[in-house]
Short mmCIF file of C-alpha atoms in Angstrom, two decimals:
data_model
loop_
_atom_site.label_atom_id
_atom_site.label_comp_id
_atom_site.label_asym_id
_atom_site.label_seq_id
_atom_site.Cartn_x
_atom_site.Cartn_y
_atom_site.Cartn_z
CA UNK G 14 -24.18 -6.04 1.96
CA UNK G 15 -21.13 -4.69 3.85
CA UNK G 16 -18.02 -1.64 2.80
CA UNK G 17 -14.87 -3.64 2.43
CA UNK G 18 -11.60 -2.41 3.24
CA UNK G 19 -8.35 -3.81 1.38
CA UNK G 20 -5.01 -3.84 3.54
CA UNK G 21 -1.67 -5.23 2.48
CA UNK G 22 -0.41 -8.14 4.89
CA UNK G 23 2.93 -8.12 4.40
CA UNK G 24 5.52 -5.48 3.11
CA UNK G 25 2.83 -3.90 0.69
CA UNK G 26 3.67 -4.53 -3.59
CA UNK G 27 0.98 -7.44 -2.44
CA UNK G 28 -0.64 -6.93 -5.56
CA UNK G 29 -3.70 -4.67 -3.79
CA UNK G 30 -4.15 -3.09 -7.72
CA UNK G 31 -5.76 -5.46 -9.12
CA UNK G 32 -7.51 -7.12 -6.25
CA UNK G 33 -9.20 -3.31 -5.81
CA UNK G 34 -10.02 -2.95 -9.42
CA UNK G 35 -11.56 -6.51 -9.13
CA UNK G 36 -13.91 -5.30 -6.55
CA UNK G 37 -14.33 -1.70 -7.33
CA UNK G 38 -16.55 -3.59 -10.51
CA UNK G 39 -18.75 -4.13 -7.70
CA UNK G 40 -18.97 -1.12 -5.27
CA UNK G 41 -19.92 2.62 -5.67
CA UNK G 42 -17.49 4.31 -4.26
CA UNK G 43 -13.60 3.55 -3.67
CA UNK G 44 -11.54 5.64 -1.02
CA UNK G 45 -7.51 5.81 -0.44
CA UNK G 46 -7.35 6.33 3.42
CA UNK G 47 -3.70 6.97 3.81
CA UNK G 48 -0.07 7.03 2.39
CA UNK G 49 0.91 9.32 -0.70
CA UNK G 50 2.75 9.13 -4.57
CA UNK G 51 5.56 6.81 -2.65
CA UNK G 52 2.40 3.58 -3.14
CA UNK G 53 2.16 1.76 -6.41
CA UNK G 54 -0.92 0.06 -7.75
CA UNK G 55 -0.61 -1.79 -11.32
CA UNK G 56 -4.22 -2.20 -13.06
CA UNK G 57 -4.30 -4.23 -16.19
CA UNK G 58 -8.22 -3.53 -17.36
CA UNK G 59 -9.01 -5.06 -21.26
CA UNK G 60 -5.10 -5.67 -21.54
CA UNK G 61 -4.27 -1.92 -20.81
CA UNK G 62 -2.28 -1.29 -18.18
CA UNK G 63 -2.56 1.78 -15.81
CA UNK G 64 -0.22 2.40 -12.89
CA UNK G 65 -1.28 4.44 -10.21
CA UNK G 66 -0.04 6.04 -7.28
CA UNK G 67 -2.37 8.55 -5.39
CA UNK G 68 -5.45 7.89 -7.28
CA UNK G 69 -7.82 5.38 -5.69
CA UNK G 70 -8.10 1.70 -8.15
CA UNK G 71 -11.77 3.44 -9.12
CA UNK G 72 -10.60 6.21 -11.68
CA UNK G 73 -10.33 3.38 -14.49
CA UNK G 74 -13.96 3.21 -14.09
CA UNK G 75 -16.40 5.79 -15.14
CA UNK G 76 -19.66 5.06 -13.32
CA UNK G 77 -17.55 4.91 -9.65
CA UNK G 78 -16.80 7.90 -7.28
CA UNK G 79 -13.16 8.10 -6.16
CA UNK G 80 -11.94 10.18 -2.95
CA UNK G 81 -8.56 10.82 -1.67
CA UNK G 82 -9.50 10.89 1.98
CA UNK G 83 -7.43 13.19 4.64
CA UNK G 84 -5.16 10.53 5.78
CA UNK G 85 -3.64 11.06 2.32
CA UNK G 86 -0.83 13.18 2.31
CA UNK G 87 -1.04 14.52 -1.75
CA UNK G 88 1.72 15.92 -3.89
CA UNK G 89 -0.16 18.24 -6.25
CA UNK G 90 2.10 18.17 -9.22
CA UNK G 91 2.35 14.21 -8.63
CA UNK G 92 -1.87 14.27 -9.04
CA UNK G 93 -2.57 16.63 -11.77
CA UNK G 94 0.69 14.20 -13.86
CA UNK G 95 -1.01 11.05 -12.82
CA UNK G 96 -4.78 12.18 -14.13
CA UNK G 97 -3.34 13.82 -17.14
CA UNK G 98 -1.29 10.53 -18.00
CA UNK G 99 -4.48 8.58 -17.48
CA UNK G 100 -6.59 10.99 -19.70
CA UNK G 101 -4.15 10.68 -22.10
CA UNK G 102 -5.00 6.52 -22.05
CA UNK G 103 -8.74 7.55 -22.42
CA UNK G 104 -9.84 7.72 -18.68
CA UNK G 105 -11.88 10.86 -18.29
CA UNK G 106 -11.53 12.39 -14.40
CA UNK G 107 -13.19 15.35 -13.56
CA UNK G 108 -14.39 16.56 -9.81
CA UNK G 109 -17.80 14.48 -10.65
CA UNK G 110 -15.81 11.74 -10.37
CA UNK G 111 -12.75 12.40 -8.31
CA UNK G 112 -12.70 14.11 -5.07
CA UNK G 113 -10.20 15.26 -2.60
CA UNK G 114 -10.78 15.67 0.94
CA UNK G 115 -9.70 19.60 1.91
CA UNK G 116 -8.61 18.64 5.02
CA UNK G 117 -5.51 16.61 3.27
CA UNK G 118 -2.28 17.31 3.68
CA UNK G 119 0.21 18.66 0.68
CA UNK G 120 3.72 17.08 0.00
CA UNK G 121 5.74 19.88 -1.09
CA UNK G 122 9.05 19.84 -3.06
CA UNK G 123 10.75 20.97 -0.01
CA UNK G 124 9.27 17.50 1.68
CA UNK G 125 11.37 15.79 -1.34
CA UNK G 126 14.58 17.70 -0.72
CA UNK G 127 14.60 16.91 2.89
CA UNK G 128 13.67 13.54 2.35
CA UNK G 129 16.56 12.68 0.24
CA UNK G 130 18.97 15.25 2.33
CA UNK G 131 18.52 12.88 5.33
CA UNK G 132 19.02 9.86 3.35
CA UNK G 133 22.18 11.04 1.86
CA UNK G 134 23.23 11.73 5.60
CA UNK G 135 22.47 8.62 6.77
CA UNK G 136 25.08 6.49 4.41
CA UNK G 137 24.28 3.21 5.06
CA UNK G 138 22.07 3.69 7.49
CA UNK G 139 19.57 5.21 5.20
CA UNK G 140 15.71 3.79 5.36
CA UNK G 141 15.48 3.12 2.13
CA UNK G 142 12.45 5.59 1.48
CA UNK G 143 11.32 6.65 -1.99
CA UNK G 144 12.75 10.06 -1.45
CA UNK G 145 9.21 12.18 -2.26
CA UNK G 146 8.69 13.43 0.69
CA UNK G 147 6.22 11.14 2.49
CA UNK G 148 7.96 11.48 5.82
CA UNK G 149 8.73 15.22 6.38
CA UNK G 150 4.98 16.04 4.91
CA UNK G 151 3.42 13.84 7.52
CA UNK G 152 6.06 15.63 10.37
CA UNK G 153 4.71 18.80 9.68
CA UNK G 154 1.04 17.68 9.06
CA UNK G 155 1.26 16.03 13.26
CA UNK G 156 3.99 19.83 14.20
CA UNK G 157 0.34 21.43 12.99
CA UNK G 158 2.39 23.50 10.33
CA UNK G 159 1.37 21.63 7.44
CA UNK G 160 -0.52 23.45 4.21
CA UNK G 161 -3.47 21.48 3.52
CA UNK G 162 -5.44 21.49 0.26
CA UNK G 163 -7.84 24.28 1.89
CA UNK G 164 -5.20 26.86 2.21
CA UNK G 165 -4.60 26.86 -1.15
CA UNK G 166 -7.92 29.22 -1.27
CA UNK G 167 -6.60 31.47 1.38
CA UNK G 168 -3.28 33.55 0.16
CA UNK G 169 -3.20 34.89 3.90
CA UNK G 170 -3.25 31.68 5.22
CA UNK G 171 -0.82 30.10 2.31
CA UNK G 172 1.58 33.53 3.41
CA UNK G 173 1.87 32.41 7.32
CA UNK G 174 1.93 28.14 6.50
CA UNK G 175 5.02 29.20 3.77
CA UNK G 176 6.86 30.63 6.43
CA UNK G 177 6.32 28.29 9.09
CA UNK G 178 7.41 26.02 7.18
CA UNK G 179 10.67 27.89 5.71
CA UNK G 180 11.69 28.69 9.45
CA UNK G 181 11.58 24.76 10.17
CA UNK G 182 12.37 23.33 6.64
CA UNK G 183 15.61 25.55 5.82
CA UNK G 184 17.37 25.49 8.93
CA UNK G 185 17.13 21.37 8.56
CA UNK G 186 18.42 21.96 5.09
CA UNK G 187 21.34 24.15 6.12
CA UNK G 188 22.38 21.81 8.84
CA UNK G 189 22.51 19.22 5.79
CA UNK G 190 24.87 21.04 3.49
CA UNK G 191 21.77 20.58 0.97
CA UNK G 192 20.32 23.83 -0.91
CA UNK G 193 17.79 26.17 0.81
CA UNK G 194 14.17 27.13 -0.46
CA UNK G 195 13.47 30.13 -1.89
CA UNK G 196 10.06 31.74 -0.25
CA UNK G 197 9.12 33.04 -3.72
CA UNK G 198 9.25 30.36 -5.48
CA UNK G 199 7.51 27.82 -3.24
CA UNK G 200 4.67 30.57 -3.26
CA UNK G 201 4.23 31.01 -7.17
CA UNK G 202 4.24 27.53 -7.47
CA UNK G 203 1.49 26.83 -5.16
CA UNK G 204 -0.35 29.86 -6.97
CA UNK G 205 -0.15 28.66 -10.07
CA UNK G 206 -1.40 24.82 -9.34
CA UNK G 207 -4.11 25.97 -6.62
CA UNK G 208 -6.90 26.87 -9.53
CA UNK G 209 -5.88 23.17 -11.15
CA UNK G 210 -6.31 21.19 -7.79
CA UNK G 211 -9.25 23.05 -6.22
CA UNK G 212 -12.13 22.01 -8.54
CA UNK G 213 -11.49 18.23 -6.47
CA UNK G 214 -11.44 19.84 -3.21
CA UNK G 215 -14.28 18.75 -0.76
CA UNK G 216 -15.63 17.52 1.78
CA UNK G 217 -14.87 14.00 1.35
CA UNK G 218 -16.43 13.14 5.32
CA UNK G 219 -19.78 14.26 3.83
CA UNK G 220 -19.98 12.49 0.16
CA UNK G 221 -18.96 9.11 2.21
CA UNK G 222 -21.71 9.67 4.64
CA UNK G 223 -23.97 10.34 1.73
CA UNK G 224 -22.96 7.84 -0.11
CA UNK G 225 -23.24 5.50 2.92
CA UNK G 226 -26.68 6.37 4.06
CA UNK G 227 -28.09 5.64 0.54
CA UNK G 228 -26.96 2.28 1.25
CA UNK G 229 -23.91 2.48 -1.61
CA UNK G 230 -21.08 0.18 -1.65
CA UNK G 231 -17.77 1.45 -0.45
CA UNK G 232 -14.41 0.33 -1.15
CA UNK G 233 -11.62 1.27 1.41
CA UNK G 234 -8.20 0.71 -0.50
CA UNK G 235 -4.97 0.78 1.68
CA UNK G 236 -1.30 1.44 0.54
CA UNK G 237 1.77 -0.09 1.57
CA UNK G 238 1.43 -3.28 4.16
CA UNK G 239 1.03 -4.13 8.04
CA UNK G 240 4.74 -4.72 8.28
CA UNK G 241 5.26 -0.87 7.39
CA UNK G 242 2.98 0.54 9.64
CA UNK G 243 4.23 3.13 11.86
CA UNK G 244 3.26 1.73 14.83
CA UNK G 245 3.35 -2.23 14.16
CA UNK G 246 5.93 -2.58 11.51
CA UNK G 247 9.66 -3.08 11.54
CA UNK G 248 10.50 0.36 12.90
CA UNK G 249 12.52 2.34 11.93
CA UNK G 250 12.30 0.69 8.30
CA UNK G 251 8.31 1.46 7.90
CA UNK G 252 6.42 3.96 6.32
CA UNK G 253 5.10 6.90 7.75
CA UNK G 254 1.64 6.07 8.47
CA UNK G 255 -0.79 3.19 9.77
CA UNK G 256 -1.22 0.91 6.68
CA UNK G 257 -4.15 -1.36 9.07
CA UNK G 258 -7.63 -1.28 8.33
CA UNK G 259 -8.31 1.07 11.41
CA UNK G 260 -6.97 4.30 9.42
CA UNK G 261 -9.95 3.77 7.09
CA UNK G 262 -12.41 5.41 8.85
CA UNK G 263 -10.04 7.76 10.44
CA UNK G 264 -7.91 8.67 7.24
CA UNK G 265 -11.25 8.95 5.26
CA UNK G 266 -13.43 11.13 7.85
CA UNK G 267 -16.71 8.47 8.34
CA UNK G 268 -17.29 5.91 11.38
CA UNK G 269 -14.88 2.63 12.60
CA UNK G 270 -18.89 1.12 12.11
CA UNK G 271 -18.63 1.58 8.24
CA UNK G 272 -15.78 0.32 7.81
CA UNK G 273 -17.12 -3.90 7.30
CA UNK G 274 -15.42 -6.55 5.48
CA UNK G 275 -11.14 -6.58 6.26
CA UNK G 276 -9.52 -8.34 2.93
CA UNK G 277 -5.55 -8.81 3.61
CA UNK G 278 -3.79 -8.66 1.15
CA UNK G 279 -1.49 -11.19 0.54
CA UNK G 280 1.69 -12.58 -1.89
CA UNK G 281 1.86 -16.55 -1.90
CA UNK G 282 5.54 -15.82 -1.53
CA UNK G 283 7.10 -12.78 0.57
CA UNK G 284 9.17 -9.36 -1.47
CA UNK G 285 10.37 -6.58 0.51
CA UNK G 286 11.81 -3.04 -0.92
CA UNK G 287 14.61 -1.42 0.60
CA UNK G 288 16.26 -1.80 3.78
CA UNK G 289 15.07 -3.41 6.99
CA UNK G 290 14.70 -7.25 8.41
CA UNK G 291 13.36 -9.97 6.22
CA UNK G 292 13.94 -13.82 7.65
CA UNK G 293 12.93 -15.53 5.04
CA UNK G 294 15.02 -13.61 2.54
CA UNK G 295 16.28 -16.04 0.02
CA UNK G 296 19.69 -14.54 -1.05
CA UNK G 297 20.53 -17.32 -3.22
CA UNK G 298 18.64 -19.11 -6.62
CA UNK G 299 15.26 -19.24 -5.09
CA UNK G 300 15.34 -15.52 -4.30
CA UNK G 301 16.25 -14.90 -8.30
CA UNK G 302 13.82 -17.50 -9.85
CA UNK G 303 11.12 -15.65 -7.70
CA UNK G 304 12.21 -12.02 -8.41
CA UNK G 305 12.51 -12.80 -12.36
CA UNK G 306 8.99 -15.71 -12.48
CA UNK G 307 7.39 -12.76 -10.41
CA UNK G 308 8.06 -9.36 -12.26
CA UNK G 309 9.56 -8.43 -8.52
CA UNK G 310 10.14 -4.95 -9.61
CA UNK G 311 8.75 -1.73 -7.86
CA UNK G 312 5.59 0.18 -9.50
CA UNK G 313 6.80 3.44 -8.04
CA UNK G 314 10.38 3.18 -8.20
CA UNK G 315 12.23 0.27 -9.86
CA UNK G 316 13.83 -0.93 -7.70
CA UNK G 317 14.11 -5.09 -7.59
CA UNK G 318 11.89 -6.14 -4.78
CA UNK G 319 13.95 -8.76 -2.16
CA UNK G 320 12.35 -11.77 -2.43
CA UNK G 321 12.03 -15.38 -0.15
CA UNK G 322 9.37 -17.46 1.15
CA UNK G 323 5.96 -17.23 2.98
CA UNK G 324 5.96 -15.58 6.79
CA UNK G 325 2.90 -17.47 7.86
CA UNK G 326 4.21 -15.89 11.62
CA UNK G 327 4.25 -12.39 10.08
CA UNK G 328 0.91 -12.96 8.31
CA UNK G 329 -0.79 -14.27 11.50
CA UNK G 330 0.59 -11.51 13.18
CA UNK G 331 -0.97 -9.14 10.84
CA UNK G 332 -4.16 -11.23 10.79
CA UNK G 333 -4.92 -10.30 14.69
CA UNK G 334 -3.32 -6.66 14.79
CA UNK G 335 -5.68 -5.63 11.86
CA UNK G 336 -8.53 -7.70 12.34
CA UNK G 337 -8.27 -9.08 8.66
CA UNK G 338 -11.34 -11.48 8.34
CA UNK G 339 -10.21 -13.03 4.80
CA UNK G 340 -7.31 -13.05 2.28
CA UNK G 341 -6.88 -12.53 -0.89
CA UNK G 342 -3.58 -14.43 -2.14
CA UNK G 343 -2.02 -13.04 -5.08
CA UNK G 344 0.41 -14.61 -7.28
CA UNK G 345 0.34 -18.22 -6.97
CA UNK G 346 1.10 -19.19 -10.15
CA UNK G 347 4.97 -17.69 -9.38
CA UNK G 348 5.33 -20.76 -7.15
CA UNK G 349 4.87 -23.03 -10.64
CA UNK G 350 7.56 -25.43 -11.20
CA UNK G 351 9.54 -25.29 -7.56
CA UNK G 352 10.04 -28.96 -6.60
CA UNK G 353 9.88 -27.90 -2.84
CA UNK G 354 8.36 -24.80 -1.22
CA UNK G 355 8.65 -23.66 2.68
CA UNK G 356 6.51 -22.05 4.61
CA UNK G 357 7.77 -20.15 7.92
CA UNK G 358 5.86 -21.50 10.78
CA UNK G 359 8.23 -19.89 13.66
CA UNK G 360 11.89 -18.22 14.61
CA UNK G 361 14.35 -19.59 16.95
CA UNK G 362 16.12 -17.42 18.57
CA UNK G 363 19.22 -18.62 21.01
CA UNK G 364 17.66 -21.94 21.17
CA UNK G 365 13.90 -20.19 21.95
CA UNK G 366 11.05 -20.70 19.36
CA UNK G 367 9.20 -17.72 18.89
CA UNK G 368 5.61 -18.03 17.66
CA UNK G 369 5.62 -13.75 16.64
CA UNK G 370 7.49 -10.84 14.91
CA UNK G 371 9.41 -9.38 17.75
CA UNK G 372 9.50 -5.86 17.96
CA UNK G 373 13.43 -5.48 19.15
CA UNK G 374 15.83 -4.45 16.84
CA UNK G 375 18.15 -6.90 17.56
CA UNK G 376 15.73 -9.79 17.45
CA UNK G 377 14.55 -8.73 14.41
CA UNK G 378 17.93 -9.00 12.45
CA UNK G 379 19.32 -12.15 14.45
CA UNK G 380 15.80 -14.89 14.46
CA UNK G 381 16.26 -17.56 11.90
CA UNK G 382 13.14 -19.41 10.13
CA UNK G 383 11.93 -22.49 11.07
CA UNK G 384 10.30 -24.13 8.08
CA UNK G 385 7.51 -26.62 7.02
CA UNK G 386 8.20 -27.95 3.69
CA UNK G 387 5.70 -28.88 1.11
CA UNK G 388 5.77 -30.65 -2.65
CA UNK G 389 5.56 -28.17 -5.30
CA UNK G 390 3.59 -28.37 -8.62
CA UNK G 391 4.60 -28.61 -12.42
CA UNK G 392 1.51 -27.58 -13.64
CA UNK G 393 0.85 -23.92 -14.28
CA UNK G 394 -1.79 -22.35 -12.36
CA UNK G 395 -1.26 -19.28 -14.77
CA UNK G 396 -4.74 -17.95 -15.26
CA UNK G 397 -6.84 -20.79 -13.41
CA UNK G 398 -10.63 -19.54 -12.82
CA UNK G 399 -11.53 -22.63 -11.22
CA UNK G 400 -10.58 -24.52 -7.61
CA UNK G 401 -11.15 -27.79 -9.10
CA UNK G 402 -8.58 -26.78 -11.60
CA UNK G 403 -5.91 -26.05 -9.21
CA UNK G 404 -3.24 -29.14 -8.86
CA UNK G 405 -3.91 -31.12 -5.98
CA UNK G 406 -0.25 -29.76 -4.62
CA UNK G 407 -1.28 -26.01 -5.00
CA UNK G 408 -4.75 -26.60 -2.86
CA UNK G 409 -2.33 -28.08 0.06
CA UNK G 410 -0.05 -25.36 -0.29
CA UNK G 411 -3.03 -23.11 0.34
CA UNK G 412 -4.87 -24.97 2.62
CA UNK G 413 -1.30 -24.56 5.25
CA UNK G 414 -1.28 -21.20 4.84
CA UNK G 415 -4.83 -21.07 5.77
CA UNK G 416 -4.19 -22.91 8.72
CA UNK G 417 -0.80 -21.15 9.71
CA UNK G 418 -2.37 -17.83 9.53
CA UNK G 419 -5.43 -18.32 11.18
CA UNK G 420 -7.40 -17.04 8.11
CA UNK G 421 -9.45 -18.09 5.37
CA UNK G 422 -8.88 -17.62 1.69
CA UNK G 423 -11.74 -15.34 0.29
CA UNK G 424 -9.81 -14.70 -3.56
CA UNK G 425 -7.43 -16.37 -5.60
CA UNK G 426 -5.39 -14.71 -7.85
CA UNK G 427 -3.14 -16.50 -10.70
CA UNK G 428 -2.47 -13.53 -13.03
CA UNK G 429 -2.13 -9.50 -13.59
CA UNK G 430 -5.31 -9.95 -15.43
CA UNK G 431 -8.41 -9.03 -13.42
CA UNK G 432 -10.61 -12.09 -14.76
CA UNK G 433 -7.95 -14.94 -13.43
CA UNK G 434 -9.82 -14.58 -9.93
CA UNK G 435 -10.89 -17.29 -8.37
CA UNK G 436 -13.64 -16.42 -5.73
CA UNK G 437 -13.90 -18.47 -2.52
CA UNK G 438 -16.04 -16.18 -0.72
CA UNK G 439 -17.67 -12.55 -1.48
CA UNK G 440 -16.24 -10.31 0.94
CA UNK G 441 -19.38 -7.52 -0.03
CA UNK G 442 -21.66 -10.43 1.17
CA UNK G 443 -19.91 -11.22 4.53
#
């Protein structure tokens, strides 16, 4: 048996939620390795549905361990909200169950008002971020002025860290026209929450290890998508971490060598939220039949999710970057009733065909799709558990992505609903 990490291949809202609570029914422990409260994971468990943010998919179940590795960076109030909400549905969390590395990172309300200050400044320019502070937290956790989860037990420490902080944070703020932050308050606050959060504090390097050498399953879930890594998405409009599979063992404190299994993530179609490129954008009737057939509406935020067809070049591109062995494609049964889909198999660009995502601005924003077309399906695939009940159509639709992306499928997913999986191939058993 092998750990299995989960990834999103394209612009993350892949649908990683319920793939993760589909496998975290069969491993021990399930980690978050990176991003914050700005990631959005629906569950629907029994027809009750949970949305998540910072918690890891394995808090809905009580015989599984959950950590919040270091490459988290974790708003405390956001936390304590999201596991009182969820006890409040009948999940029970407690530090047997949950723990937080003390090496992580805190997003602080001033990371929020900065966040939005600079968004406000850039008109309409603006990134398009969440506005909770993922950014700035992450700035200050790499300018080594960061408080992390540990300080919180040191009011000596917290004292120097606050004003740090304040000597960077308010002279931004002033610059901005937006409102300073008052040293007292930021202080009190993180008094007051530090006995609440501290009970999850540990050493999450060491109950991975553990759990690792006792030869226990464990479930790396990622946030976001490829396309908004740091490094490999479509900078500047990406998120402010590395969404691949490498920041599991990183983000979560344990070795590249137990991190096993890559599962991509991946929508039959293609969404996007907020600003930045998107080729296969379908501004037009497709683009609305899929955003309304698809729910295409952000967990976190709201906000309608742009929507057009599959990137198989954007896909494969993630495929190789992140070493994704298998995919799990979510969402089929949106493609239902289309008489015609497409599938992007390249870009031209002045007259070139490009076989990749090119990492210039300007490319990005001016290559158009080139497109293989394929007959659609009437039949619903809504809630299929079977291959052999797929329509013949829907199989070649998959089968071309398999072969455009350079990947097989490992899961098959037709609905929210945890039990319409279809399983191709055990990614635990790889």
């Amino acid at each position: 048996m092998v750990n299995v990490a989960v990834v999103g291949s394209q612009w993350g809202d892949e649908g990683k939620g319920k793939i993760v609570d589909w496998l975290s029914s069969r491993a021990d422990v399930v980690v978050r390795f990176q991003g914050g409260h700005n990631a959005g994971h629906t569950l629907v468990v029994d027809n009750i549905t949970y949305k998540l943010s910072l918690l890891p998919s394995g808090v809905v179940r009580p015989d599984k361990l959950s950590i919040i590795g270091n490459g988290v960076v974790i708003d405390p109030w956001a936390l304590l909200g999201e596991i009182e909400g969820l006890r409040n549905q009948g999940i029970n969390i407690s530090p047997r169950t949950l723990k937080i590395a003390e090496n992580a990172s805190l997003i602080l309300p001033l990371h929020s008002s900065l966040d939005k200050a600079r968004e406000k400044a850039r008109g309409k320019d603006r990134i398009g971020t969440t506005g909770r502070g993922i950014g700035p937290a992450y700035e200050d956790k790499v300018a080594r002025r960061a408080i992390r989860v540990c300080d919180l037990a040191e009011l000596e420490i917290l004292d120097i860290r606050i004003d740090q902080l304040l000597e960077h944070h308010n002279a931004l703020l002033k610059g901005l026209g937006a409102t300073l932050i008052n040293r007292g308050k930021l202080l009190n606050d993180l008094v007051e929450v530090a006995p609440k959060l501290l009970p999850y504090a540990d050493r999450a390097w060491q109950s991975i290890d553990e759990a690792s050498q006792k030869g226990k399953r464990i479930l790396f879930e990622g946030a976001q998508g490829a396309m908004l890594d740091v490094d490999h998405g479509t900078y500047p409009f990406v998120t402010s971490s590395n969404t691949h599979a490498a920041q599991a063992a990183v983000g979560s404190g344990t070795s590249i060598k137990t991190v096993g299994y890559v599962l991509g993530i991946t929508k039959a179609y293609t969404t996007r939220v907020g600003s930045g490129p998107f080729p296969t954008e379908q501004n037009n009737q497709v683009g609305e039949k899929l955003g309304e057939k698809g729910n295409e509406f952000g967990t976190v935020t709201g906000r309608p999710r742009r929507c057009g067809w599959f990137d198989a070049v954007m896909v494969r591109q993630a495929v190789k970057v992140g070493g994704i062995d298998g995919i799990a494609l979510t969402k089929l049964d949106v493609l239902d009733e289309f008489d015609e889909l497409k599938i992007c198999t390249g870009y031209r660009y002045q007259g070139r065909r490009l076989d990749y995502f090119p990492t210039m601005a300007t490319l990005q924003s001016e290559i158009e799709p080139i497109y293989d077309s394929i007959e659609g399906w009437s039949q619903s695939t809504f809630g299929t558990r079977s291959w052999s009940q797929l329509p013949a159509e829907a199989i070649k639709y998959i089968r071309k992505i398999e072969e455009f992306i350079g990947a097989p499928i490992s899961l098959l997913s037709t609905s929210p609903d945890r039990e319409d999986t279809i399983l191709v191939k055990d990614p635990f058993s790889e």
